[in-house]
Amino acid sequence: MKLLLLAACIIGMAFSAPPQMYMEFDLHHAPPQAAQAIPAGAPVGSLEVLLPVNNQRQYVGGPVQGFIKQEIHRADGKDDEIYYPFGFDQPAPAAAPVAPVAPAAPAAPAAPAAPAAPAAPAAPVAPVAPVVIVAAPMRKPGTSSEEKKPDNNDAPFSL
């Protein structure tokens, strides 16, 4: 059972791995679409860009999706990292526009419809009296007339 659980975890991790690997680069390697994600006022030395790489760990060119990583050094010696995504909100390529179709022939004007007759007023309805549903009282369990009562009242249960 433990082996089955271990195998399921390993297979689950393999399928949930991201399809691309990301690698950290200096900020001057950032693509143009990353410029809008760079936080204003952040020191340049604390910024890096995470870009997708192929299996040979080479940068994948073209329009990419990535992250700007900002490292914030705290007084207690620990560092915080903030990731700003870019390129993920690019719209899908638009389909080719469909040429407008010319109308076949103009439709003949329709004759005006006759005015509708006014609806007859509804008959008045008498007010409905409230309905009260009363259920028959239930018997306590074990008190039917067919059951035989035990002779000894001290017994917790009868056989």
PDB file of N, CA and C in Angstrom, residues 5 38 103 112 126 136 140 142:
ATOM      1  N   LEU A   5       1.050   4.239  -2.868  1.00  0.00           N
ATOM      2  CA  LEU A   5       0.902   5.659  -2.546  1.00  0.00           C
ATOM      3  C   LEU A   5       2.116   6.465  -3.014  1.00  0.00           C
ATOM      4  N   ILE A  38       7.795  45.948 -14.699  1.00  0.00           N
ATOM      5  CA  ILE A  38       8.873  46.370 -13.805  1.00  0.00           C
ATOM      6  C   ILE A  38       8.306  47.356 -12.796  1.00  0.00           C
ATOM      7  N   PRO A 103     -27.210  42.239 -48.812  1.00  0.00           N
ATOM      8  CA  PRO A 103     -28.567  41.704 -48.675  1.00  0.00           C
ATOM      9  C   PRO A 103     -29.088  41.253 -50.036  1.00  0.00           C
ATOM     10  N   PRO A 112     -49.790  46.876 -41.803  1.00  0.00           N
ATOM     11  CA  PRO A 112     -49.924  47.092 -40.366  1.00  0.00           C
ATOM     12  C   PRO A 112     -50.883  46.068 -39.765  1.00  0.00           C
ATOM     13  N   ALA A 126     -61.948  34.584  -4.649  1.00  0.00           N
ATOM     14  CA  ALA A 126     -62.231  34.668  -3.216  1.00  0.00           C
ATOM     15  C   ALA A 126     -60.935  34.436  -2.447  1.00  0.00           C
ATOM     16  N   ALA A 136     -51.346  13.089  12.924  1.00  0.00           N
ATOM     17  CA  ALA A 136     -51.828  12.259  14.028  1.00  0.00           C
ATOM     18  C   ALA A 136     -50.685  12.060  15.012  1.00  0.00           C
ATOM     19  N   LYS A 140     -45.157   6.097  21.092  1.00  0.00           N
ATOM     20  CA  LYS A 140     -43.786   5.931  21.525  1.00  0.00           C
ATOM     21  C   LYS A 140     -43.312   4.554  21.073  1.00  0.00           C
ATOM     22  N   GLY A 142     -42.043   0.923  21.037  1.00  0.00           N
ATOM     23  CA  GLY A 142     -42.108  -0.167  22.011  1.00  0.00           C
ATOM     24  C   GLY A 142     -43.375  -0.172  22.839  1.00  0.00           C
TER      25      GLY A 142
END
